[in-house]
């Protein structure tokens, strides 16, 4: 039995809720009266409600995000139908802006807009004392030296089986209009020494995978270098660190710090988003493209870091031709992954100001992706969406490291991927759940019938890709191209980081 239940729907089981742990850690004398109960998107609403109400709570705190907006609405409705006397408190980025326009708000007794680390405990004390409280709370961002860090609330099971999120700072100094971080342009940092002490406690407990969620980890070079130095001094087999970096603010001193780490230890998420300078200016994105390109080249040449780069399709004023040119330009820099995102109109994001001028039409349902604009019609946007999915399946998976470049040869990779995506969708009607042997057989068919390659030229490369370490039986279509010895294929196969490490985060 708990007076306070903190709950949310995580995107998947492997994602431990960072926000709920912050709320619990800062409850002070109420911590023993509270419990965290986490679910994921596959859990049924009635089962979730049953588990929550079994605690007989007085207060339920529900964290609402763009990925769980539908599930949160369903749960809020059911909880208030079953136990209207339970006080339902909503928080999280999804409900923090355009609050009263969202259906889930109708079921809330109280809503905390913004960072609730200190506001939620204060509200709970007020409610448990049967005192009145405002329905909508708009707390100021707290000073981070007053926030209790939540890392001790990661259980041993969390450390062994789930992504461990950490942060050394909050906020972002940039004003990119598609991002909610543009609403908080101050950067606040946790005091460094207490933060590193918490990281040491996680290391001592056996934690090896740290995902930093700082929006701009390298905005303060001295701060970033100190953290890298800390982990390098404690480097051990299996250590893996994920950072989001600003691509045009990586001086050689910081690159030198990254260079010391062995292969597989560091992943850098680098947001390019667009190479079109007019589009970047339109959405308030400040980026020196020449410096960003030079940085990615240096990282690829001088470090063992795994480079994950992002592009966003559908930005106001970006045509298909401009986006394609940006993709080809980024691919030429050889990042290990390119994440093709589709623009979302998040609640509160300033990107909404371009809606009328650029004919932006967004899905009314989360995650509110762009459906069309005045430069890219709906049918074309659907094709780009399929390119993004197939690119993840073929390129980012690492399964087709040698054979995928055969798709575009010396031409435009994006144009070639559009053609391949059209063909795959026409043949399968699927963008998910294509069995790997079938996908390899389809690629052989495409390369030979559509690209005009000889079966031997395509088949040898595909067979080599398929026969990765631990995989022995070739699909029937590739058996004529089996290498003479299994080691031939292994030696030709490009090693990549385990997929579960490269695709962390919600």
Tab-separated table of C-alpha atoms in Angstrom:
chain	number	residue	atom	x	y	z
A	1	UNK	CA	0.000	0.000	0.000
A	2	UNK	CA	1.325	3.413	-0.961
A	3	UNK	CA	-0.096	6.906	-0.585
A	4	UNK	CA	1.703	7.999	-3.761
A	5	UNK	CA	2.141	5.966	-6.949
A	6	UNK	CA	4.449	7.287	-9.657
A	7	UNK	CA	3.788	5.705	-13.028
A	8	UNK	CA	4.308	5.999	-16.770
A	9	UNK	CA	4.376	4.012	-19.987
A	10	UNK	CA	7.965	3.631	-21.170
A	11	UNK	CA	8.540	3.153	-24.889
A	12	UNK	CA	9.806	-0.340	-24.114
A	13	UNK	CA	10.910	-2.350	-21.092
A	14	UNK	CA	14.587	-1.534	-21.615
A	15	UNK	CA	13.939	2.160	-20.930
A	16	UNK	CA	13.885	2.907	-17.207
A	17	UNK	CA	11.964	6.096	-16.454
A	18	UNK	CA	14.448	8.810	-15.515
A	19	UNK	CA	11.742	11.334	-14.636
A	20	UNK	CA	9.927	9.103	-12.143
A	21	UNK	CA	13.169	8.395	-10.346
A	22	UNK	CA	13.817	12.125	-10.009
A	23	UNK	CA	10.373	12.646	-8.503
A	24	UNK	CA	10.816	9.779	-6.059
A	25	UNK	CA	14.320	10.851	-5.046
A	26	UNK	CA	13.099	14.350	-4.159
A	27	UNK	CA	10.100	13.346	-2.050
A	28	UNK	CA	12.147	13.603	1.147
A	29	UNK	CA	10.147	12.328	4.119
A	30	UNK	CA	7.448	11.069	1.734
A	31	UNK	CA	9.751	8.639	-0.086
A	32	UNK	CA	8.682	5.654	2.008
A	33	UNK	CA	5.057	6.451	1.272
A	34	UNK	CA	5.624	6.344	-2.503
A	35	UNK	CA	6.293	3.664	-5.113
A	36	UNK	CA	7.335	3.640	-8.753
A	37	UNK	CA	5.360	1.297	-11.003
A	38	UNK	CA	6.504	1.316	-14.620
A	39	UNK	CA	4.831	-0.100	-17.686
A	40	UNK	CA	5.545	-0.158	-21.386
A	41	UNK	CA	3.461	0.425	-24.488
A	42	UNK	CA	2.560	-3.250	-24.825
A	43	UNK	CA	0.815	-3.366	-21.433
A	44	UNK	CA	-2.986	-3.321	-21.483
A	45	UNK	CA	-4.670	-0.349	-19.887
A	46	UNK	CA	-6.937	-2.373	-17.603
A	47	UNK	CA	-4.009	-4.411	-16.314
A	48	UNK	CA	-2.103	-1.191	-15.642
A	49	UNK	CA	-5.063	0.340	-13.797
A	50	UNK	CA	-5.454	-2.820	-11.731
A	51	UNK	CA	-1.794	-2.768	-10.658
A	52	UNK	CA	-1.953	0.919	-9.713
A	53	UNK	CA	-5.212	0.708	-7.782
A	54	UNK	CA	-4.019	-2.388	-5.918
A	55	UNK	CA	-1.689	0.009	-4.060
A	56	UNK	CA	-4.761	1.940	-2.861
A	57	UNK	CA	-3.054	5.268	-3.572
A	58	UNK	CA	-4.237	8.703	-2.536
A	59	UNK	CA	-2.186	10.357	-5.306
A	60	UNK	CA	-1.209	8.992	-8.735
A	61	UNK	CA	1.500	10.866	-10.612
A	62	UNK	CA	1.397	10.070	-14.342
A	63	UNK	CA	4.269	11.140	-16.600
A	64	UNK	CA	3.021	11.959	-20.114
A	65	UNK	CA	5.332	11.913	-23.131
A	66	UNK	CA	4.792	12.115	-26.866
A	67	UNK	CA	5.293	8.357	-27.236
A	68	UNK	CA	2.681	7.453	-24.590
A	69	UNK	CA	0.059	10.168	-25.116
A	70	UNK	CA	-2.630	7.744	-26.293
A	71	UNK	CA	-1.985	5.234	-23.514
A	72	UNK	CA	-1.892	7.996	-20.891
A	73	UNK	CA	-5.278	9.319	-22.031
A	74	UNK	CA	-6.813	5.868	-21.841
A	75	UNK	CA	-5.351	5.210	-18.388
A	76	UNK	CA	-6.376	8.609	-16.997
A	77	UNK	CA	-9.943	8.081	-18.172
A	78	UNK	CA	-10.154	4.597	-16.631
A	79	UNK	CA	-8.594	5.636	-13.314
A	80	UNK	CA	-11.057	8.492	-12.855
A	81	UNK	CA	-13.993	6.263	-13.816
A	82	UNK	CA	-12.995	3.578	-11.333
A	83	UNK	CA	-11.695	5.734	-8.465
A	84	UNK	CA	-12.747	9.359	-8.881
A	85	UNK	CA	-11.522	10.088	-5.359
A	86	UNK	CA	-7.906	9.331	-6.324
A	87	UNK	CA	-5.999	12.545	-7.045
A	88	UNK	CA	-4.480	12.351	-10.512
A	89	UNK	CA	-1.433	14.550	-11.124
A	90	UNK	CA	-0.096	14.843	-14.675
A	91	UNK	CA	3.379	15.988	-15.638
A	92	UNK	CA	5.954	15.581	-18.357
A	93	UNK	CA	6.836	17.455	-21.559
A	94	UNK	CA	3.760	16.357	-23.515
A	95	UNK	CA	1.303	17.959	-21.089
A	96	UNK	CA	3.440	20.981	-20.186
A	97	UNK	CA	2.435	23.090	-23.201
A	98	UNK	CA	-0.901	23.781	-24.880
A	99	UNK	CA	-2.161	22.030	-21.774
A	100	UNK	CA	-5.901	22.624	-21.839
A	101	UNK	CA	-6.093	21.723	-25.543
A	102	UNK	CA	-5.184	18.130	-24.773
A	103	UNK	CA	-7.943	15.587	-23.982
A	104	UNK	CA	-5.991	13.993	-21.130
A	105	UNK	CA	-6.040	17.285	-19.214
A	106	UNK	CA	-9.791	16.902	-18.622
A	107	UNK	CA	-9.145	13.946	-16.304
A	108	UNK	CA	-6.405	15.590	-14.237
A	109	UNK	CA	-6.903	17.059	-10.792
A	110	UNK	CA	-3.536	18.831	-11.040
A	111	UNK	CA	-1.025	19.397	-13.823
A	112	UNK	CA	2.624	20.354	-13.347
A	113	UNK	CA	3.960	22.175	-16.393
A	114	UNK	CA	7.732	21.985	-16.599
A	115	UNK	CA	10.287	20.421	-14.281
A	116	UNK	CA	8.516	18.836	-11.327
A	117	UNK	CA	11.474	17.685	-9.216
A	118	UNK	CA	10.620	20.084	-6.369
A	119	UNK	CA	7.081	21.109	-7.335
A	120	UNK	CA	5.672	17.584	-7.131
A	121	UNK	CA	6.846	16.898	-3.552
A	122	UNK	CA	5.465	20.269	-2.473
A	123	UNK	CA	2.128	19.485	-4.119
A	124	UNK	CA	1.992	16.046	-2.471
A	125	UNK	CA	2.539	17.527	0.984
A	126	UNK	CA	-0.236	20.024	0.351
A	127	UNK	CA	-2.657	17.356	-0.852
A	128	UNK	CA	-1.875	14.880	1.939
A	129	UNK	CA	-2.538	17.656	4.434
A	130	UNK	CA	-5.968	18.191	2.813
A	131	UNK	CA	-5.057	21.733	1.858
A	132	UNK	CA	-6.140	23.391	-1.405
A	133	UNK	CA	-3.727	23.586	-4.338
A	134	UNK	CA	-3.777	25.156	-7.778
A	135	UNK	CA	-4.875	22.910	-10.600
A	136	UNK	CA	-2.186	24.156	-12.998
A	137	UNK	CA	1.294	24.604	-11.544
A	138	UNK	CA	3.971	26.526	-13.449
A	139	UNK	CA	7.148	26.105	-11.384
A	140	UNK	CA	10.374	27.854	-12.270
A	141	UNK	CA	13.190	25.507	-13.342
A	142	UNK	CA	14.914	24.508	-10.104
A	143	UNK	CA	18.520	25.271	-9.244
A	144	UNK	CA	20.202	21.925	-9.818
A	145	UNK	CA	22.242	22.076	-6.645
A	146	UNK	CA	18.915	21.783	-4.789
A	147	UNK	CA	17.773	18.693	-6.722
A	148	UNK	CA	18.516	15.259	-5.281
A	149	UNK	CA	20.069	13.068	-7.972
A	150	UNK	CA	18.151	9.801	-8.481
A	151	UNK	CA	20.868	7.297	-9.368
A	152	UNK	CA	20.560	5.175	-6.230
A	153	UNK	CA	17.000	4.386	-7.331
A	154	UNK	CA	18.267	2.342	-10.265
A	155	UNK	CA	17.958	-1.239	-9.062
A	156	UNK	CA	20.489	-3.957	-9.731
A	157	UNK	CA	18.040	-5.359	-12.284
A	158	UNK	CA	17.907	-1.940	-13.967
A	159	UNK	CA	21.697	-1.829	-14.206
A	160	UNK	CA	21.795	-5.310	-15.684
A	161	UNK	CA	18.935	-5.115	-18.167
A	162	UNK	CA	17.883	-1.517	-18.849
A	163	UNK	CA	19.249	1.727	-20.216
A	164	UNK	CA	20.657	3.884	-17.438
A	165	UNK	CA	20.041	7.563	-18.169
A	166	UNK	CA	22.234	10.214	-16.591
A	167	UNK	CA	22.520	13.974	-17.021
A	168	UNK	CA	25.152	16.485	-16.029
A	169	UNK	CA	23.191	19.503	-17.286
A	170	UNK	CA	19.763	20.688	-18.395
A	171	UNK	CA	18.702	23.213	-20.987
A	172	UNK	CA	20.020	24.241	-24.372
A	173	UNK	CA	21.402	27.608	-25.513
A	174	UNK	CA	20.022	27.233	-29.035
A	175	UNK	CA	16.628	28.105	-30.461
A	176	UNK	CA	15.841	25.328	-32.955
A	177	UNK	CA	12.104	25.739	-33.363
A	178	UNK	CA	11.213	22.073	-33.786
A	179	UNK	CA	12.601	21.266	-30.318
A	180	UNK	CA	11.074	21.954	-26.909
A	181	UNK	CA	14.549	22.676	-25.572
A	182	UNK	CA	14.374	25.943	-27.501
A	183	UNK	CA	11.956	27.152	-24.813
A	184	UNK	CA	14.662	26.978	-22.145
A	185	UNK	CA	17.776	28.605	-23.552
A	186	UNK	CA	19.648	28.629	-20.250
A	187	UNK	CA	22.042	25.788	-19.502
A	188	UNK	CA	22.138	24.664	-15.878
A	189	UNK	CA	24.734	22.210	-14.647
A	190	UNK	CA	24.741	19.845	-11.743
A	191	UNK	CA	27.685	20.507	-9.418
A	192	UNK	CA	30.457	18.451	-10.986
A	193	UNK	CA	31.974	16.712	-7.973
A	194	UNK	CA	28.684	15.422	-6.497
A	195	UNK	CA	27.663	14.287	-9.986
A	196	UNK	CA	30.915	12.355	-10.477
A	197	UNK	CA	30.493	10.788	-7.051
A	198	UNK	CA	27.136	9.455	-8.221
A	199	UNK	CA	28.738	8.099	-11.390
A	200	UNK	CA	31.338	6.356	-9.237
A	201	UNK	CA	28.562	4.741	-7.197
A	202	UNK	CA	27.007	3.409	-10.407
A	203	UNK	CA	30.364	2.088	-11.591
A	204	UNK	CA	30.956	0.425	-8.231
A	205	UNK	CA	27.603	-1.330	-8.603
A	206	UNK	CA	28.642	-2.704	-11.982
A	207	UNK	CA	26.959	-0.224	-14.330
A	208	UNK	CA	28.688	-0.191	-17.720
A	209	UNK	CA	26.247	1.598	-20.031
A	210	UNK	CA	25.617	5.319	-19.440
A	211	UNK	CA	23.326	7.317	-21.697
A	212	UNK	CA	23.822	11.053	-21.128
A	213	UNK	CA	20.671	12.986	-21.993
A	214	UNK	CA	22.321	16.426	-21.863
A	215	UNK	CA	21.034	18.331	-24.894
A	216	UNK	CA	24.424	19.956	-25.533
A	217	UNK	CA	27.047	17.927	-23.683
A	218	UNK	CA	29.993	19.810	-25.192
A	219	UNK	CA	28.697	23.367	-24.776
A	220	UNK	CA	31.154	23.736	-21.859
A	221	UNK	CA	34.426	22.181	-23.020
A	222	UNK	CA	36.025	22.074	-19.567
A	223	UNK	CA	32.940	20.408	-18.087
A	224	UNK	CA	32.769	17.824	-20.887
A	225	UNK	CA	36.496	17.098	-20.717
A	226	UNK	CA	36.353	16.555	-16.949
A	227	UNK	CA	33.608	13.938	-17.377
A	228	UNK	CA	35.472	12.184	-20.186
A	229	UNK	CA	38.659	12.180	-18.091
A	230	UNK	CA	36.727	10.688	-15.173
A	231	UNK	CA	35.428	7.777	-17.230
A	232	UNK	CA	38.691	7.214	-19.079
A	233	UNK	CA	40.530	6.851	-15.763
A	234	UNK	CA	37.996	4.144	-14.872
A	235	UNK	CA	37.728	2.524	-18.281
A	236	UNK	CA	37.002	-1.180	-18.243
A	237	UNK	CA	35.857	-3.770	-20.789
A	238	UNK	CA	32.251	-3.177	-21.770
A	239	UNK	CA	32.085	0.476	-20.741
A	240	UNK	CA	29.791	2.387	-23.127
A	241	UNK	CA	29.033	6.114	-23.047
A	242	UNK	CA	26.481	7.948	-25.189
A	243	UNK	CA	26.666	11.738	-25.612
A	244	UNK	CA	24.757	14.254	-27.712
A	245	UNK	CA	27.312	16.643	-29.198
A	246	UNK	CA	27.110	19.970	-31.042
A	247	UNK	CA	28.986	19.237	-34.284
A	248	UNK	CA	30.544	22.648	-34.898
A	249	UNK	CA	31.831	23.103	-31.323
A	250	UNK	CA	34.271	20.249	-30.924
A	251	UNK	CA	37.784	21.651	-30.528
A	252	UNK	CA	40.821	19.440	-30.971
A	253	UNK	CA	41.287	19.234	-27.187
A	254	UNK	CA	37.940	17.502	-26.812
A	255	UNK	CA	38.546	15.285	-29.834
A	256	UNK	CA	41.849	14.273	-28.220
A	257	UNK	CA	39.942	13.228	-25.071
A	258	UNK	CA	37.579	11.128	-27.166
A	259	UNK	CA	40.477	9.608	-29.116
A	260	UNK	CA	41.817	7.852	-26.026
A	261	UNK	CA	38.784	5.601	-25.682
A	262	UNK	CA	38.824	2.185	-27.377
A	263	UNK	CA	36.451	1.068	-30.094
A	264	UNK	CA	32.952	0.456	-28.790
A	265	UNK	CA	33.272	2.733	-25.763
A	266	UNK	CA	31.741	5.975	-27.063
A	267	UNK	CA	28.756	6.826	-29.216
A	268	UNK	CA	28.250	10.428	-30.303
A	269	UNK	CA	24.833	11.598	-31.418
A	270	UNK	CA	25.387	14.518	-33.768
A	271	UNK	CA	22.356	16.466	-34.891
A	272	UNK	CA	22.836	17.920	-38.351
A	273	UNK	CA	19.070	18.087	-39.039
A	274	UNK	CA	19.529	20.101	-42.248
A	275	UNK	CA	22.374	21.307	-44.454
A	276	UNK	CA	20.125	23.884	-46.132
A	277	UNK	CA	21.277	27.188	-44.677
A	278	UNK	CA	18.077	29.059	-45.576
A	279	UNK	CA	15.998	26.415	-43.806
A	280	UNK	CA	18.302	26.449	-40.786
A	281	UNK	CA	18.002	30.219	-40.508
A	282	UNK	CA	14.233	30.020	-40.887
A	283	UNK	CA	13.879	27.679	-37.900
A	284	UNK	CA	16.435	29.454	-35.724
A	285	UNK	CA	19.129	26.798	-36.020
A	286	UNK	CA	22.681	28.149	-35.760
A	287	UNK	CA	25.188	25.767	-37.323
A	288	UNK	CA	28.421	26.209	-39.194
A	289	UNK	CA	28.089	23.482	-41.811
A	290	UNK	CA	31.735	23.602	-42.841
A	291	UNK	CA	32.875	23.145	-39.251
A	292	UNK	CA	30.310	20.396	-38.678
A	293	UNK	CA	31.559	18.484	-41.702
A	294	UNK	CA	35.192	18.919	-40.678
A	295	UNK	CA	34.362	17.667	-37.185
A	296	UNK	CA	32.689	14.503	-38.420
A	297	UNK	CA	35.655	13.806	-40.692
A	298	UNK	CA	38.082	14.268	-37.793
A	299	UNK	CA	36.021	12.025	-35.527
A	300	UNK	CA	35.984	9.301	-38.180
A	301	UNK	CA	39.701	9.660	-38.906
A	302	UNK	CA	41.099	10.174	-35.413
A	303	UNK	CA	38.754	8.410	-32.986
A	304	UNK	CA	37.032	5.081	-32.451
A	305	UNK	CA	33.740	6.787	-31.586
A	306	UNK	CA	30.557	5.487	-33.154
A	307	UNK	CA	28.932	8.418	-34.988
A	308	UNK	CA	25.137	8.598	-35.054
A	309	UNK	CA	24.001	11.571	-37.162
A	310	UNK	CA	20.483	12.954	-37.503
A	311	UNK	CA	18.556	14.558	-40.364
A	312	UNK	CA	14.953	15.778	-40.224
A	313	UNK	CA	12.609	15.602	-43.217
A	314	UNK	CA	9.724	18.028	-43.676
A	315	UNK	CA	11.208	21.236	-42.276
A	316	UNK	CA	9.536	24.418	-43.603
A	317	UNK	CA	11.109	25.407	-46.901
A	318	UNK	CA	13.100	22.189	-47.395
A	319	UNK	CA	12.279	20.519	-50.706
A	320	UNK	CA	12.815	16.874	-51.580
A	321	UNK	CA	15.809	17.930	-53.696
A	322	UNK	CA	17.348	19.904	-50.820
A	323	UNK	CA	16.799	17.064	-48.367
A	324	UNK	CA	18.262	14.542	-50.816
A	325	UNK	CA	21.345	16.712	-51.299
A	326	UNK	CA	21.751	16.950	-47.530
A	327	UNK	CA	21.471	13.196	-47.138
A	328	UNK	CA	24.083	12.540	-49.807
A	329	UNK	CA	26.341	15.162	-48.269
A	330	UNK	CA	26.050	13.555	-44.838
A	331	UNK	CA	26.543	10.032	-46.153
A	332	UNK	CA	29.798	11.125	-47.800
A	333	UNK	CA	31.129	11.947	-44.307
A	334	UNK	CA	30.733	8.250	-43.392
A	335	UNK	CA	28.886	8.375	-40.069
A	336	UNK	CA	28.157	4.895	-38.777
A	337	UNK	CA	24.433	5.645	-38.648
A	338	UNK	CA	22.124	8.211	-40.177
A	339	UNK	CA	18.812	8.586	-38.408
A	340	UNK	CA	16.198	9.939	-40.811
A	341	UNK	CA	13.621	11.646	-38.639
A	342	UNK	CA	10.255	13.015	-39.733
A	343	UNK	CA	9.398	16.475	-38.424
A	344	UNK	CA	7.016	16.485	-35.453
A	345	UNK	CA	4.955	19.404	-34.228
A	346	UNK	CA	5.431	18.921	-30.502
A	347	UNK	CA	3.040	20.787	-28.234
A	348	UNK	CA	4.576	24.177	-27.491
A	349	UNK	CA	7.358	23.979	-30.073
A	350	UNK	CA	7.757	27.287	-31.992
A	351	UNK	CA	7.793	25.415	-35.319
A	352	UNK	CA	4.008	25.979	-35.288
A	353	UNK	CA	4.493	29.571	-36.427
A	354	UNK	CA	5.355	28.324	-39.934
A	355	UNK	CA	2.166	26.288	-40.366
A	356	UNK	CA	0.188	28.689	-42.518
A	357	UNK	CA	3.010	30.112	-44.648
A	358	UNK	CA	4.415	26.721	-45.593
A	359	UNK	CA	1.194	24.733	-45.666
A	360	UNK	CA	2.319	22.425	-42.869
A	361	UNK	CA	-0.189	19.647	-42.217
A	362	UNK	CA	0.539	17.441	-39.205
A	363	UNK	CA	-1.063	14.282	-37.932
A	364	UNK	CA	-3.534	15.108	-35.132
A	365	UNK	CA	-2.325	12.052	-33.220
A	366	UNK	CA	0.951	11.570	-31.375
A	367	UNK	CA	3.742	11.791	-32.357
A	368	UNK	CA	2.249	14.568	-34.584
A	369	UNK	CA	4.438	13.917	-37.626
A	370	UNK	CA	4.275	16.121	-40.709
A	371	UNK	CA	1.952	14.702	-43.385
A	372	UNK	CA	2.619	17.229	-46.112
A	373	UNK	CA	3.606	20.820	-46.780
A	374	UNK	CA	3.552	23.129	-49.767
A	375	UNK	CA	6.805	21.656	-51.149
A	376	UNK	CA	6.289	17.956	-50.350
A	377	UNK	CA	2.884	16.427	-50.942
A	378	UNK	CA	1.439	13.605	-48.877
A	379	UNK	CA	2.356	10.816	-51.295
A	380	UNK	CA	5.975	11.971	-51.419
A	381	UNK	CA	6.151	12.341	-47.647
A	382	UNK	CA	4.944	8.775	-47.341
A	383	UNK	CA	7.762	7.677	-49.656
A	384	UNK	CA	10.303	9.534	-47.496
A	385	UNK	CA	8.830	7.921	-44.398
A	386	UNK	CA	9.359	4.512	-45.970
A	387	UNK	CA	12.926	5.427	-46.929
A	388	UNK	CA	13.566	6.214	-43.260
A	389	UNK	CA	12.241	2.840	-42.187
A	390	UNK	CA	14.080	0.837	-44.832
A	391	UNK	CA	17.292	2.780	-44.190
A	392	UNK	CA	17.112	1.761	-40.554
A	393	UNK	CA	16.448	-1.827	-41.564
A	394	UNK	CA	19.191	-2.044	-44.188
A	395	UNK	CA	21.888	0.452	-43.226
A	396	UNK	CA	21.650	1.249	-39.529
A	397	UNK	CA	21.230	-2.406	-38.654
A	398	UNK	CA	24.695	-3.101	-40.056
A	399	UNK	CA	23.339	-6.191	-41.801
A	400	UNK	CA	24.150	-4.965	-45.330
A	401	UNK	CA	27.450	-3.189	-44.725
A	402	UNK	CA	29.121	-4.342	-47.955
A	403	UNK	CA	26.182	-4.888	-50.256
A	404	UNK	CA	24.061	-1.780	-49.638
A	405	UNK	CA	26.398	0.617	-51.513
A	406	UNK	CA	25.694	-1.469	-54.609
A	407	UNK	CA	22.224	0.086	-54.558
A	408	UNK	CA	23.524	3.538	-55.505
A	409	UNK	CA	26.960	2.975	-56.968
A	410	UNK	CA	28.315	6.387	-58.036
A	411	UNK	CA	24.926	8.109	-58.077
A	412	UNK	CA	22.733	9.805	-55.488
A	413	UNK	CA	22.235	7.487	-52.552
A	414	UNK	CA	18.964	9.151	-51.569
A	415	UNK	CA	17.473	8.868	-55.050
A	416	UNK	CA	18.529	5.232	-55.159
A	417	UNK	CA	17.018	4.565	-51.737
A	418	UNK	CA	13.749	6.134	-52.875
A	419	UNK	CA	13.686	3.754	-55.833
A	420	UNK	CA	14.575	0.750	-53.659
A	421	UNK	CA	11.956	1.708	-51.072
A	422	UNK	CA	9.259	2.043	-53.721
A	423	UNK	CA	10.174	-1.383	-55.068
A	424	UNK	CA	10.328	-3.072	-51.648
A	425	UNK	CA	6.985	-1.653	-50.615
A	426	UNK	CA	5.388	-2.670	-53.901
A	427	UNK	CA	6.752	-6.208	-53.457
A	428	UNK	CA	5.972	-6.657	-49.747
A	429	UNK	CA	3.480	-4.040	-48.588
A	430	UNK	CA	5.543	-3.979	-45.391
A	431	UNK	CA	7.966	-1.650	-43.683
A	432	UNK	CA	8.281	-3.801	-40.554
A	433	UNK	CA	8.711	-7.455	-39.704
A	434	UNK	CA	10.381	-8.594	-42.877
A	435	UNK	CA	12.309	-11.721	-41.934
A	436	UNK	CA	16.029	-11.328	-42.507
A	437	UNK	CA	16.437	-14.257	-44.950
A	438	UNK	CA	13.584	-12.860	-47.020
A	439	UNK	CA	15.106	-9.389	-46.952
A	440	UNK	CA	18.401	-10.726	-48.271
A	441	UNK	CA	16.592	-12.606	-51.023
A	442	UNK	CA	14.696	-9.437	-51.950
A	443	UNK	CA	17.932	-7.462	-52.091
A	444	UNK	CA	19.440	-10.054	-54.439
A	445	UNK	CA	16.386	-9.808	-56.672
A	446	UNK	CA	16.496	-5.997	-56.684
A	447	UNK	CA	20.210	-5.724	-57.420
A	448	UNK	CA	19.984	-8.173	-60.314
A	449	UNK	CA	16.653	-7.225	-61.879
A	450	UNK	CA	16.503	-3.482	-61.171
A	451	UNK	CA	20.136	-2.448	-60.862
A	452	UNK	CA	21.429	-4.773	-63.578
A	453	UNK	CA	24.194	-6.413	-61.521
A	454	UNK	CA	25.225	-9.953	-62.303
A	455	UNK	CA	23.982	-12.562	-59.805
A	456	UNK	CA	27.598	-13.329	-58.867
A	457	UNK	CA	28.535	-9.699	-58.201
A	458	UNK	CA	25.503	-9.124	-55.991
A	459	UNK	CA	25.311	-12.598	-54.465
A	460	UNK	CA	28.900	-12.766	-53.218
A	461	UNK	CA	28.555	-9.461	-51.368
A	462	UNK	CA	25.181	-10.381	-49.899
A	463	UNK	CA	26.390	-13.805	-48.796
A	464	UNK	CA	29.380	-12.212	-47.119
A	465	UNK	CA	27.102	-9.807	-45.264
A	466	UNK	CA	24.755	-12.570	-44.213
A	467	UNK	CA	27.466	-14.864	-42.863
A	468	UNK	CA	28.265	-12.725	-39.902
A	469	UNK	CA	29.814	-14.317	-36.816
A	470	UNK	CA	27.344	-16.771	-35.362
A	471	UNK	CA	25.300	-17.117	-38.563
A	472	UNK	CA	26.000	-20.154	-40.739
A	473	UNK	CA	23.013	-21.190	-42.820
A	474	UNK	CA	22.573	-19.071	-45.932
A	475	UNK	CA	19.096	-18.418	-47.312
A	476	UNK	CA	18.326	-20.624	-50.282
A	477	UNK	CA	18.751	-17.744	-52.736
A	478	UNK	CA	22.313	-17.071	-51.535
A	479	UNK	CA	23.612	-20.638	-51.300
A	480	UNK	CA	25.173	-20.578	-54.796
A	481	UNK	CA	27.389	-17.726	-53.568
A	482	UNK	CA	28.668	-19.274	-50.366
A	483	UNK	CA	32.364	-18.497	-49.690
A	484	UNK	CA	34.787	-21.388	-49.784
A	485	UNK	CA	35.315	-21.201	-45.998
A	486	UNK	CA	33.259	-19.523	-43.270
A	487	UNK	CA	36.262	-17.416	-42.255
A	488	UNK	CA	36.252	-15.771	-45.696
A	489	UNK	CA	32.901	-14.186	-44.927
A	490	UNK	CA	33.828	-13.212	-41.384
A	491	UNK	CA	36.985	-11.454	-42.529
A	492	UNK	CA	35.020	-9.415	-45.065
A	493	UNK	CA	32.260	-8.398	-42.693
A	494	UNK	CA	32.410	-4.979	-41.126
A	495	UNK	CA	32.142	-5.121	-37.356
A	496	UNK	CA	29.507	-2.886	-35.803
A	497	UNK	CA	28.402	-2.124	-32.278
A	498	UNK	CA	25.683	-4.369	-30.867
A	499	UNK	CA	22.368	-2.975	-32.064
A	500	UNK	CA	20.870	-2.720	-28.587
A	501	UNK	CA	23.617	-0.287	-27.604
A	502	UNK	CA	23.342	1.842	-30.702
A	503	UNK	CA	19.585	2.209	-30.457
A	504	UNK	CA	19.156	3.360	-26.889
A	505	UNK	CA	16.798	6.010	-25.695
A	506	UNK	CA	13.204	6.959	-25.977
